[in-house]
Tab-separated table of N, CA and C in Angstrom:
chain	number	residue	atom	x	y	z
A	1	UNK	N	-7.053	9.231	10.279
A	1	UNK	CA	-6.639	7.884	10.568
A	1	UNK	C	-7.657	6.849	10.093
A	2	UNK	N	-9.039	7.276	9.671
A	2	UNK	CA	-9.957	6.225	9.164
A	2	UNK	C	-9.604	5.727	7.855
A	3	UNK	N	-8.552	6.040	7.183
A	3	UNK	CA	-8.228	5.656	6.036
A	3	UNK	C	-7.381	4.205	5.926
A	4	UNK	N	-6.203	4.375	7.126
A	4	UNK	CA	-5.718	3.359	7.853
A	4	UNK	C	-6.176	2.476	8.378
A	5	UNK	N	-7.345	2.529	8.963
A	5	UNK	CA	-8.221	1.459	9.594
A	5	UNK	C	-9.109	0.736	8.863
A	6	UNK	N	-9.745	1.454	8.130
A	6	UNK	CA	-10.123	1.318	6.621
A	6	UNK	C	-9.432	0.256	5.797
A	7	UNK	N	-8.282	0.187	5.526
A	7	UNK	CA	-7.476	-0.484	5.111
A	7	UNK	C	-7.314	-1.838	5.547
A	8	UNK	N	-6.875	-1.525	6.995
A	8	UNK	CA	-6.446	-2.777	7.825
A	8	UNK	C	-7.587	-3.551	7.941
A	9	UNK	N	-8.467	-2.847	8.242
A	9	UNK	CA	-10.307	-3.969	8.164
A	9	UNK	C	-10.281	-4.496	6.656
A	10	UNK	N	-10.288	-4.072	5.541
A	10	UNK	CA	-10.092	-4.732	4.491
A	10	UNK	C	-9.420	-5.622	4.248
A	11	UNK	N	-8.120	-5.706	5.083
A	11	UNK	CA	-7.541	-6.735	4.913
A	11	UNK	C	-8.032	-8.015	5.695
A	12	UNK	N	-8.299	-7.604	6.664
A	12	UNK	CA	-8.246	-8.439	7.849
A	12	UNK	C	-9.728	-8.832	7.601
A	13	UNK	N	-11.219	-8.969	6.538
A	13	UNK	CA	-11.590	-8.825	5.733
A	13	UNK	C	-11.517	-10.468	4.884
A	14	UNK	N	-10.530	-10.129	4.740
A	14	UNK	CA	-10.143	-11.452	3.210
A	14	UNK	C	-9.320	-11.950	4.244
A	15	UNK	N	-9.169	-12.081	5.464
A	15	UNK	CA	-8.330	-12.880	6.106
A	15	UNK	C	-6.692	-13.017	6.005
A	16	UNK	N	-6.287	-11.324	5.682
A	16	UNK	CA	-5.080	-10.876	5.446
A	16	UNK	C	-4.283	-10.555	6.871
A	17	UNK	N	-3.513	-10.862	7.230
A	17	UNK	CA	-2.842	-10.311	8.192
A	17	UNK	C	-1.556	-9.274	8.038
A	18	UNK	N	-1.049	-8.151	8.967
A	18	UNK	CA	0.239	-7.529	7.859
A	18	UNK	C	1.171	-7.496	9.034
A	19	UNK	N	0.996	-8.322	9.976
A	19	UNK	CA	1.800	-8.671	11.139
A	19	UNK	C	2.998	-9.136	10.566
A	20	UNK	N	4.282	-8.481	10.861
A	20	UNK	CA	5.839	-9.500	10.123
A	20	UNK	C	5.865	-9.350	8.632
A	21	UNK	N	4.967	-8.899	8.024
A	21	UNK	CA	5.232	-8.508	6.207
A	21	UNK	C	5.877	-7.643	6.008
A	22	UNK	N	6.782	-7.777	4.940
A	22	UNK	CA	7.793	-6.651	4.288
A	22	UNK	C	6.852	-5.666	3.252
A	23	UNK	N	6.396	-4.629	3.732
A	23	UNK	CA	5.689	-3.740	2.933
A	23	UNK	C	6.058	-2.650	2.102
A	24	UNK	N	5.842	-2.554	0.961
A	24	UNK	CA	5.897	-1.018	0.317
A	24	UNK	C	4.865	-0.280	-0.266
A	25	UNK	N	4.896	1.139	0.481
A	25	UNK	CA	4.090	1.863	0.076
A	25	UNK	C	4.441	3.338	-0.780
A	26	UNK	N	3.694	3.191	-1.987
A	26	UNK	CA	3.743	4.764	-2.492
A	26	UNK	C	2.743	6.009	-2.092
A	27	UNK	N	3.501	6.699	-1.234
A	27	UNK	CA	3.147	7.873	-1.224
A	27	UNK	C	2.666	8.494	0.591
A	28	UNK	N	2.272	9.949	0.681
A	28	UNK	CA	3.127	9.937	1.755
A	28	UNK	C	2.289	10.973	2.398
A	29	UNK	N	0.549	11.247	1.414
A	29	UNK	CA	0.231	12.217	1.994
A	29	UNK	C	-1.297	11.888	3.312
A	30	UNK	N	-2.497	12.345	3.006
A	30	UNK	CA	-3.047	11.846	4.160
A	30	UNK	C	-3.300	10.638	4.433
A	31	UNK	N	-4.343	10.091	2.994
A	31	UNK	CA	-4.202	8.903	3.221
A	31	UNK	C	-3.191	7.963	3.187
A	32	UNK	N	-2.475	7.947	2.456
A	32	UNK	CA	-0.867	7.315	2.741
A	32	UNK	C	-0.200	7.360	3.589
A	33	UNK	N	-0.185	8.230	4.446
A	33	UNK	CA	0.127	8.752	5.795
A	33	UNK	C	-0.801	7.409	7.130
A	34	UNK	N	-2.412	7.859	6.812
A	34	UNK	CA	-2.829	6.664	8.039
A	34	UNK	C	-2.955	5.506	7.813
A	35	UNK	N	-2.343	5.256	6.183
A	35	UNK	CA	-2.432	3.873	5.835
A	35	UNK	C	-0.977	2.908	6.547
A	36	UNK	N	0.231	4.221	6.499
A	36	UNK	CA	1.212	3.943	6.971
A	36	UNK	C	1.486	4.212	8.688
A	37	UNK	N	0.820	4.655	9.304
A	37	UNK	CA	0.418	4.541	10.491
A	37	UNK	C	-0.265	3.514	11.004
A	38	UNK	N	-1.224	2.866	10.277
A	38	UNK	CA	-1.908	1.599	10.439
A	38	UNK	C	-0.941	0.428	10.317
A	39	UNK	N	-0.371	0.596	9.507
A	39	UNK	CA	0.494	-0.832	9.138
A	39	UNK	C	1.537	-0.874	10.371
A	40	UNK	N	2.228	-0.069	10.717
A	40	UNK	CA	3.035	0.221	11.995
A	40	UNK	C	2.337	-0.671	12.996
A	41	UNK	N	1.383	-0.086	13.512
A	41	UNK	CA	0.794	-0.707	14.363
A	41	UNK	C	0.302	-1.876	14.522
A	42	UNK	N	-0.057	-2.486	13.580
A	42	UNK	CA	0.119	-3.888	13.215
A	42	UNK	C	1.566	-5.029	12.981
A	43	UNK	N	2.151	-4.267	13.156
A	43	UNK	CA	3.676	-4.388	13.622
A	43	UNK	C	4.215	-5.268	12.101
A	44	UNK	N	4.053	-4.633	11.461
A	44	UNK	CA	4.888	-5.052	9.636
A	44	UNK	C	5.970	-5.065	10.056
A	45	UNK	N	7.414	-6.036	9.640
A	45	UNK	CA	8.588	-6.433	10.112
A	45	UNK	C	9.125	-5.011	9.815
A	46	UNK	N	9.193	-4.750	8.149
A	46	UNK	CA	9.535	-3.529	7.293
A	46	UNK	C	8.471	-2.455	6.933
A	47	UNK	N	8.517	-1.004	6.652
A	47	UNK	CA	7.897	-0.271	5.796
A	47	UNK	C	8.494	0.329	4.875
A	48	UNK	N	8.706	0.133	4.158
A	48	UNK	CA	9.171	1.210	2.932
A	48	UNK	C	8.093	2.060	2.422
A	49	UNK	N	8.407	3.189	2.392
A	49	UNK	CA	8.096	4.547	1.753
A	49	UNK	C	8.427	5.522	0.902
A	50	UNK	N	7.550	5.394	-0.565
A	50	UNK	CA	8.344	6.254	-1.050
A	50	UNK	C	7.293	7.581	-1.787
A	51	UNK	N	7.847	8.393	-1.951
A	51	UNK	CA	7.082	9.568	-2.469
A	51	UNK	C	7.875	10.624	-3.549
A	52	UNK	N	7.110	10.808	-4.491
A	52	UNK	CA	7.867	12.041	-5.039
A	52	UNK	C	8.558	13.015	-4.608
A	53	UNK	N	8.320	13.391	-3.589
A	53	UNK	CA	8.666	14.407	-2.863
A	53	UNK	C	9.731	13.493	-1.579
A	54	UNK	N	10.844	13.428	-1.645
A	54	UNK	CA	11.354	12.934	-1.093
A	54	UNK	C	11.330	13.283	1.053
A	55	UNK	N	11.431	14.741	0.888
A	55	UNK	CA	10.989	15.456	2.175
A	55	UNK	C	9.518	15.038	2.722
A	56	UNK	N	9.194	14.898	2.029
A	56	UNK	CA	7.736	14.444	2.881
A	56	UNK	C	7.679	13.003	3.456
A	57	UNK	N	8.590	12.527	2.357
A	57	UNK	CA	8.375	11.003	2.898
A	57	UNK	C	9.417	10.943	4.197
A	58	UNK	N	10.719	11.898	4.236
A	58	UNK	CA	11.267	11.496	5.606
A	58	UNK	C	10.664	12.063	6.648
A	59	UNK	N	10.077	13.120	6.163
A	59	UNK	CA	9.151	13.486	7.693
A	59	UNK	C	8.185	12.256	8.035
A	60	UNK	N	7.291	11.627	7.376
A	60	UNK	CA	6.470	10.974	7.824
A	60	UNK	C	7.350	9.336	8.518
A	61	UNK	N	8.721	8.942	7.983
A	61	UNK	CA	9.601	7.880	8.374
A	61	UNK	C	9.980	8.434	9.682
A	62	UNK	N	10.247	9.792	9.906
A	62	UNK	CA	10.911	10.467	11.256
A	62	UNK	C	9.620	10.071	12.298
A	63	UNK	N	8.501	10.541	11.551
A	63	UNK	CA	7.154	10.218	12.852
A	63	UNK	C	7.204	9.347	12.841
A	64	UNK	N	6.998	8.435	12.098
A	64	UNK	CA	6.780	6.991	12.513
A	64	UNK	C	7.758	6.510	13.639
A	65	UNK	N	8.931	6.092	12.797
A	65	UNK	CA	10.038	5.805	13.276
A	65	UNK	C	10.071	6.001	15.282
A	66	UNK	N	9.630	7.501	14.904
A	66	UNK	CA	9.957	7.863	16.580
A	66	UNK	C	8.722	7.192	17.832
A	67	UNK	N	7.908	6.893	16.816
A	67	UNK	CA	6.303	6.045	17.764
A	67	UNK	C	6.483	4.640	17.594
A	68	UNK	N	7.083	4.220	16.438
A	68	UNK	CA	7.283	2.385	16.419
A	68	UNK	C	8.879	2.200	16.132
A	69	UNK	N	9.487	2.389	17.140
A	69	UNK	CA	11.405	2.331	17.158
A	69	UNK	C	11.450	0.558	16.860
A	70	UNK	N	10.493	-0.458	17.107
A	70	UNK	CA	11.174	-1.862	16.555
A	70	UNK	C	10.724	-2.129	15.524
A	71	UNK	N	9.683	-1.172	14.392
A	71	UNK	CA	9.202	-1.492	13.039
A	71	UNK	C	10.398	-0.556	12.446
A	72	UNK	N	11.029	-1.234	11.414
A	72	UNK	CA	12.436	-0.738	10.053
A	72	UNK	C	11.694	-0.119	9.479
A	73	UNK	N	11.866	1.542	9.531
A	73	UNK	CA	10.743	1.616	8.318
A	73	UNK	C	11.732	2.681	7.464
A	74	UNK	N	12.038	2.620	6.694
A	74	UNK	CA	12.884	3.420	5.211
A	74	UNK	C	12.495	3.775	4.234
A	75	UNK	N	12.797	4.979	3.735
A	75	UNK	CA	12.755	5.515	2.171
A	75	UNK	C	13.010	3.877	1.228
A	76	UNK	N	12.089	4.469	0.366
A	76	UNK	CA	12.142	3.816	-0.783
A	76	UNK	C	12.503	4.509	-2.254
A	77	UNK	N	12.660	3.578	-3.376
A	77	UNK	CA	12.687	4.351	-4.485
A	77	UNK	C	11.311	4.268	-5.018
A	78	UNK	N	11.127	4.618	-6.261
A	78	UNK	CA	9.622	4.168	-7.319
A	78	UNK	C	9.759	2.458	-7.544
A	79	UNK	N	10.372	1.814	-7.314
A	79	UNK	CA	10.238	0.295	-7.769
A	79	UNK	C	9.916	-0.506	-6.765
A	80	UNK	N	9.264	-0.766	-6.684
A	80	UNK	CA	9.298	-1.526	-4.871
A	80	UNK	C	9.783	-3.192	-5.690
A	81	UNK	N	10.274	-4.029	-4.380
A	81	UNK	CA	11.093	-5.219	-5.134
A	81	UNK	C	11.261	-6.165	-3.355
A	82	UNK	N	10.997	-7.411	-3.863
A	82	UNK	CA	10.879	-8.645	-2.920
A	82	UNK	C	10.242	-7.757	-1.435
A	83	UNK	N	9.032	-7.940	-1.424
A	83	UNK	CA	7.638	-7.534	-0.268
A	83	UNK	C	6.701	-7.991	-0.509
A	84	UNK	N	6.249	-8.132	0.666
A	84	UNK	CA	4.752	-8.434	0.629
A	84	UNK	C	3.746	-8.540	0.223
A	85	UNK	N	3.989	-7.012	0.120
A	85	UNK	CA	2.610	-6.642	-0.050
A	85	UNK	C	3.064	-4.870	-0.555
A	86	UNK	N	2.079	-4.816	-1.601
A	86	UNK	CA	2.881	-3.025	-2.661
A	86	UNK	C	1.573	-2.625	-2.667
A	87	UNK	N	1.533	-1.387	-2.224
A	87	UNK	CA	0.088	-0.464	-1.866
A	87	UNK	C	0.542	0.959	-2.801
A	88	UNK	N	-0.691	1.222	-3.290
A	88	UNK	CA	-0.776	2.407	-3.891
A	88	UNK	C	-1.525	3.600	-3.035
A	89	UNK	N	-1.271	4.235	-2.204
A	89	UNK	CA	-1.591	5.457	-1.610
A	89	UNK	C	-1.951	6.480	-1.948
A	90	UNK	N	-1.506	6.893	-3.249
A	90	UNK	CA	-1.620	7.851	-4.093
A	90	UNK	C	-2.985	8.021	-4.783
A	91	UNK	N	-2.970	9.520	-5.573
A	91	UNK	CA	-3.888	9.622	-6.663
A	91	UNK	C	-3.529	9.164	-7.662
A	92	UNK	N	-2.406	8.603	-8.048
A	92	UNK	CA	-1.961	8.473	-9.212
A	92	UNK	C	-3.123	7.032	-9.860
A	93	UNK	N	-3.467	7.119	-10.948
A	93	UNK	CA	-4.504	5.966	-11.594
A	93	UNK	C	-6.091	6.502	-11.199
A	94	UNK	N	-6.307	7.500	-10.597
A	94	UNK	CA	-7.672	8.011	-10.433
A	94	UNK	C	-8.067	8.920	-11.706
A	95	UNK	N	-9.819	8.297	-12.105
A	95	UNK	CA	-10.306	8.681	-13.288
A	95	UNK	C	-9.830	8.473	-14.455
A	96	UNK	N	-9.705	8.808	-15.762
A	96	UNK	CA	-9.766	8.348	-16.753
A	96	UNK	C	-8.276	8.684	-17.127
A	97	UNK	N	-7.090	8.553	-16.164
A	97	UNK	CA	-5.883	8.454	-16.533
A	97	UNK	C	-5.295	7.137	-16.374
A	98	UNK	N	-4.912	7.124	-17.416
A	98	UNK	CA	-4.083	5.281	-17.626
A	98	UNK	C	-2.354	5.476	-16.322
A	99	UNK	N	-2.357	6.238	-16.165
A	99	UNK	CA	-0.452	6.181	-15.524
A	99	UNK	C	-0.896	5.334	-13.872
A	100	UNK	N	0.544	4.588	-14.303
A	100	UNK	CA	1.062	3.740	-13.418
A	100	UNK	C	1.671	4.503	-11.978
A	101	UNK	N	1.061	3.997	-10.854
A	101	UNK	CA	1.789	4.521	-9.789
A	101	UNK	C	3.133	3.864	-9.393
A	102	UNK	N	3.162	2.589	-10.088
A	102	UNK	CA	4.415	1.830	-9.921
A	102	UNK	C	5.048	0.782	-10.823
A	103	UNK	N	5.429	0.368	-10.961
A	103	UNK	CA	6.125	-0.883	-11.465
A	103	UNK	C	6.029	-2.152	-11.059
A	104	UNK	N	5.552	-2.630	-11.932
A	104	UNK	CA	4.998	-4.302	-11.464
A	104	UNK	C	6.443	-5.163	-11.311
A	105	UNK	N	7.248	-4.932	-12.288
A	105	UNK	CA	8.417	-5.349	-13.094
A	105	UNK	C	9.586	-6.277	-11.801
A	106	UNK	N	9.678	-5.775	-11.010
A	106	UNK	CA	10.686	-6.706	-10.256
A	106	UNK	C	9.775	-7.108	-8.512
A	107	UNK	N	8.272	-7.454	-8.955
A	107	UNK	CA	8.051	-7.778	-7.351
A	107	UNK	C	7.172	-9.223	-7.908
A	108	UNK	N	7.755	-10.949	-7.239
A	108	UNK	CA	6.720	-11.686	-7.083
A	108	UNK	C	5.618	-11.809	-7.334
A	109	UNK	N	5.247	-12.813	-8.232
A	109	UNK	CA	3.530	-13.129	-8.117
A	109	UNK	C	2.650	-13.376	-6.915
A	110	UNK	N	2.941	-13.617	-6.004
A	110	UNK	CA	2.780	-13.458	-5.351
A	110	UNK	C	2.893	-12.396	-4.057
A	111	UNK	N	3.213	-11.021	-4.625
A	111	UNK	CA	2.689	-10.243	-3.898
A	111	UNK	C	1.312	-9.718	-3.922
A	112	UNK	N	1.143	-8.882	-2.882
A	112	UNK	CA	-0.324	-8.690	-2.099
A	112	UNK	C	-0.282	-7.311	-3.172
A	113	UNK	N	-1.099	-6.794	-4.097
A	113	UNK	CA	-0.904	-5.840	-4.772
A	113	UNK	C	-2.345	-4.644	-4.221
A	114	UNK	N	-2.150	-3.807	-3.617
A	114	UNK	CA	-3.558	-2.649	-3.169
A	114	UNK	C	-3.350	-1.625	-3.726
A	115	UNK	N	-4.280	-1.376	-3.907
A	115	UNK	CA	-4.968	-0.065	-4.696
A	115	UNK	C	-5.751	0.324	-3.950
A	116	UNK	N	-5.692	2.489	-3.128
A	116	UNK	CA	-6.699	2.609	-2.326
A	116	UNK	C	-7.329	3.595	-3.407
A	117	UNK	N	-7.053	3.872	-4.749
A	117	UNK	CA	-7.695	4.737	-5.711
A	117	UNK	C	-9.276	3.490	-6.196
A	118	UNK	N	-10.515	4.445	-5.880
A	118	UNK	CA	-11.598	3.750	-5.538
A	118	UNK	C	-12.416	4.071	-7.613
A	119	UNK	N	-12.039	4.856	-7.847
A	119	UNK	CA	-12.599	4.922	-9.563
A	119	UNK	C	-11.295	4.972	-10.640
A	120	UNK	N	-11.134	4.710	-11.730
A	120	UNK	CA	-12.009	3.448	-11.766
A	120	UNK	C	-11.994	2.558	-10.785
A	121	UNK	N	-12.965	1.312	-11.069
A	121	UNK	CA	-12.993	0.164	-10.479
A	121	UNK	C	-11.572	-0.726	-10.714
A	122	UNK	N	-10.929	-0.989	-11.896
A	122	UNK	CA	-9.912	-1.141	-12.342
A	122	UNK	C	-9.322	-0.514	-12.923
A	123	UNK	N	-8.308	-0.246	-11.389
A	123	UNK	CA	-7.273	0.719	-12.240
A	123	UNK	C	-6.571	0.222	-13.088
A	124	UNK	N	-5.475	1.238	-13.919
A	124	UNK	CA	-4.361	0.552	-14.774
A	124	UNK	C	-3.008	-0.518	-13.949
A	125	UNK	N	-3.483	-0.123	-12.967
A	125	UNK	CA	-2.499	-0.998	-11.698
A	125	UNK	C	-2.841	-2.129	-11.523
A	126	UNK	N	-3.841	-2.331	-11.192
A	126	UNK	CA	-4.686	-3.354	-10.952
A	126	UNK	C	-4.902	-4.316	-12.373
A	127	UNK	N	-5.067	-3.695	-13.601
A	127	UNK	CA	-5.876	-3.958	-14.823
A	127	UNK	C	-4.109	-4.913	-15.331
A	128	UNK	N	-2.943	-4.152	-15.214
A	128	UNK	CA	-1.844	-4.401	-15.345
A	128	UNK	C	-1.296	-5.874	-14.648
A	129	UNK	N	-1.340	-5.782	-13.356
A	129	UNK	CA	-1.414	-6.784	-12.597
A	129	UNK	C	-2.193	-8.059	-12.930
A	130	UNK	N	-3.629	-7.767	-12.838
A	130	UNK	CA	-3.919	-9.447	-13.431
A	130	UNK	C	-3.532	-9.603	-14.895
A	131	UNK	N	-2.767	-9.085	-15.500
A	131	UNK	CA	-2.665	-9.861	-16.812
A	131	UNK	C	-0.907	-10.477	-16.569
A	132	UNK	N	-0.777	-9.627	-16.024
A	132	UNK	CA	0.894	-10.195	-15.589
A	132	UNK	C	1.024	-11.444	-15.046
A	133	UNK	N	0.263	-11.547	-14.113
A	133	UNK	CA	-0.529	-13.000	-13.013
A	133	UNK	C	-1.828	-13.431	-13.337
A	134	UNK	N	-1.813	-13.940	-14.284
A	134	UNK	CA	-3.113	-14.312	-14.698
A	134	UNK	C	-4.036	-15.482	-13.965
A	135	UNK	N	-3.564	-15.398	-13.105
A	135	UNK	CA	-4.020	-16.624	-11.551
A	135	UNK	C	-4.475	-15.795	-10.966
A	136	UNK	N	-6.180	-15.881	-10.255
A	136	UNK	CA	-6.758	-14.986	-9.536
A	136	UNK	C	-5.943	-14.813	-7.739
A	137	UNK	N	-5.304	-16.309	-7.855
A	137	UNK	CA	-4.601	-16.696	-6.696
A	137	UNK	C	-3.683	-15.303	-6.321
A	138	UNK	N	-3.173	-15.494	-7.924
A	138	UNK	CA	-1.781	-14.625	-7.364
A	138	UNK	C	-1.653	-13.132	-7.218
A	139	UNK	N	-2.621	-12.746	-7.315
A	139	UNK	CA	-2.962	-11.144	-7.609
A	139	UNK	C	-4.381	-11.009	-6.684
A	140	UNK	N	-3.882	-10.334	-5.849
A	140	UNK	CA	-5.028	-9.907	-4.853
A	140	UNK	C	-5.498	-8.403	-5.042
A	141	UNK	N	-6.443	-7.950	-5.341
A	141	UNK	CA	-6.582	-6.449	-5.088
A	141	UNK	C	-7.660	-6.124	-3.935
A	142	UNK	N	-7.218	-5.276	-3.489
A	142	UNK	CA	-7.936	-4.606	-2.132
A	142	UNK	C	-9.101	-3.701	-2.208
A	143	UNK	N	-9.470	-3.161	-2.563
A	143	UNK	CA	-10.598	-1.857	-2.121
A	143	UNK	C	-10.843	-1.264	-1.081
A	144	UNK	N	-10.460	-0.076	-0.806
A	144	UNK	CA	-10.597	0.432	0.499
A	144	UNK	C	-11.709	1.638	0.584
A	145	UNK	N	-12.746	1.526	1.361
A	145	UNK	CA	-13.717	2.178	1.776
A	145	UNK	C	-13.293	3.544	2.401
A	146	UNK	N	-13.022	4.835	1.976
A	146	UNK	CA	-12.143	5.602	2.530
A	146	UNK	C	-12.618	6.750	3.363
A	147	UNK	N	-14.622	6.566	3.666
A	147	UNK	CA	-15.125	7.026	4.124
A	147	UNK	C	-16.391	6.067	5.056
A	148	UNK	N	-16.071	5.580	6.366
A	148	UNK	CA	-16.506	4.745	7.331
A	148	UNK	C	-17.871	5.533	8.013
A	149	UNK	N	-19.038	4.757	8.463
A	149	UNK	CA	-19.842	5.535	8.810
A	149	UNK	C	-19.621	4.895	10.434
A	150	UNK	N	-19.499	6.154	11.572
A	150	UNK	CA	-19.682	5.672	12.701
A	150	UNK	C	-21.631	6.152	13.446
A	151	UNK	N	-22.175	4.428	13.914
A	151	UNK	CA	-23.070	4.845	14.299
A	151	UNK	C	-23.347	5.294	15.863
């Protein structure tokens, strides 16, 4: 779950809140998992979830679902489209692979765009994104610390 919290301090951080935001997230495994446990709890209006593996992602919508019954939270496809805020959960864009975990193509300049893949520094997600939004305004990227030291 420190991955999730992790997250949410990052946001909350830059003075992000994810209280009432329509969110989508790719992917469905640990960390994607307490990232999407975190956001729940912060009571996001929506979650969308989506994963390659389609079974994994309804198991983790079934848990949720059954611990936060007034957060909507649903399967998604690979495109996420009019949200918030579009999080990358995945490995996908870690190390010296250029592939896209998603599609920039039908979401607002103004969405909240995260990346919790920590090398590169700019991913192809990220690298993709500010040229699309070439306003530092409109393109936010996140960094998430995915290992917290408790003293």
């Amino acid at each position: 779950m420190l991955d999730g919290e992790g997250f949410i301090a990052s946001l909350l951080s830059r003075g992000i809140t994810v209280k009432n935001k329509r969110v989508w997230l790719a992917g469905a495994g640990g960390a994607a998992s307490a990232i999407a446990w975190a956001l729940a709890e912060q009571q996001v209006s929506e979650l969308i979830i989506y994963n390659r593996t389609p079974e994994k992602s309804a198991e983790l919508i079934r848990k949720l679902s059954h611990s936060f019954p007034a957060t909507q939270i649903v399967a998604g496809d690979n495109i996420p489209r009019q949200v918030d805020i579009a999080i990358n959960g995945t490995s996908v864009g870690m190390g010296e692979g250029l592939a896209m975990p998603f599609s920039l193509d039908a979401l607002d300049p103004r969405t909240l765009i995260c990346d919790i893949v920590i090398f590169p520094e700019n991913t192809a997600l990220l690298t993709q994104a500010s040229r699309q939004w070439p306003h530092a305004f409109n393109v936010l990227s996140v960094r998430v610390v995915l290992i917290r030291e408790y003293r």
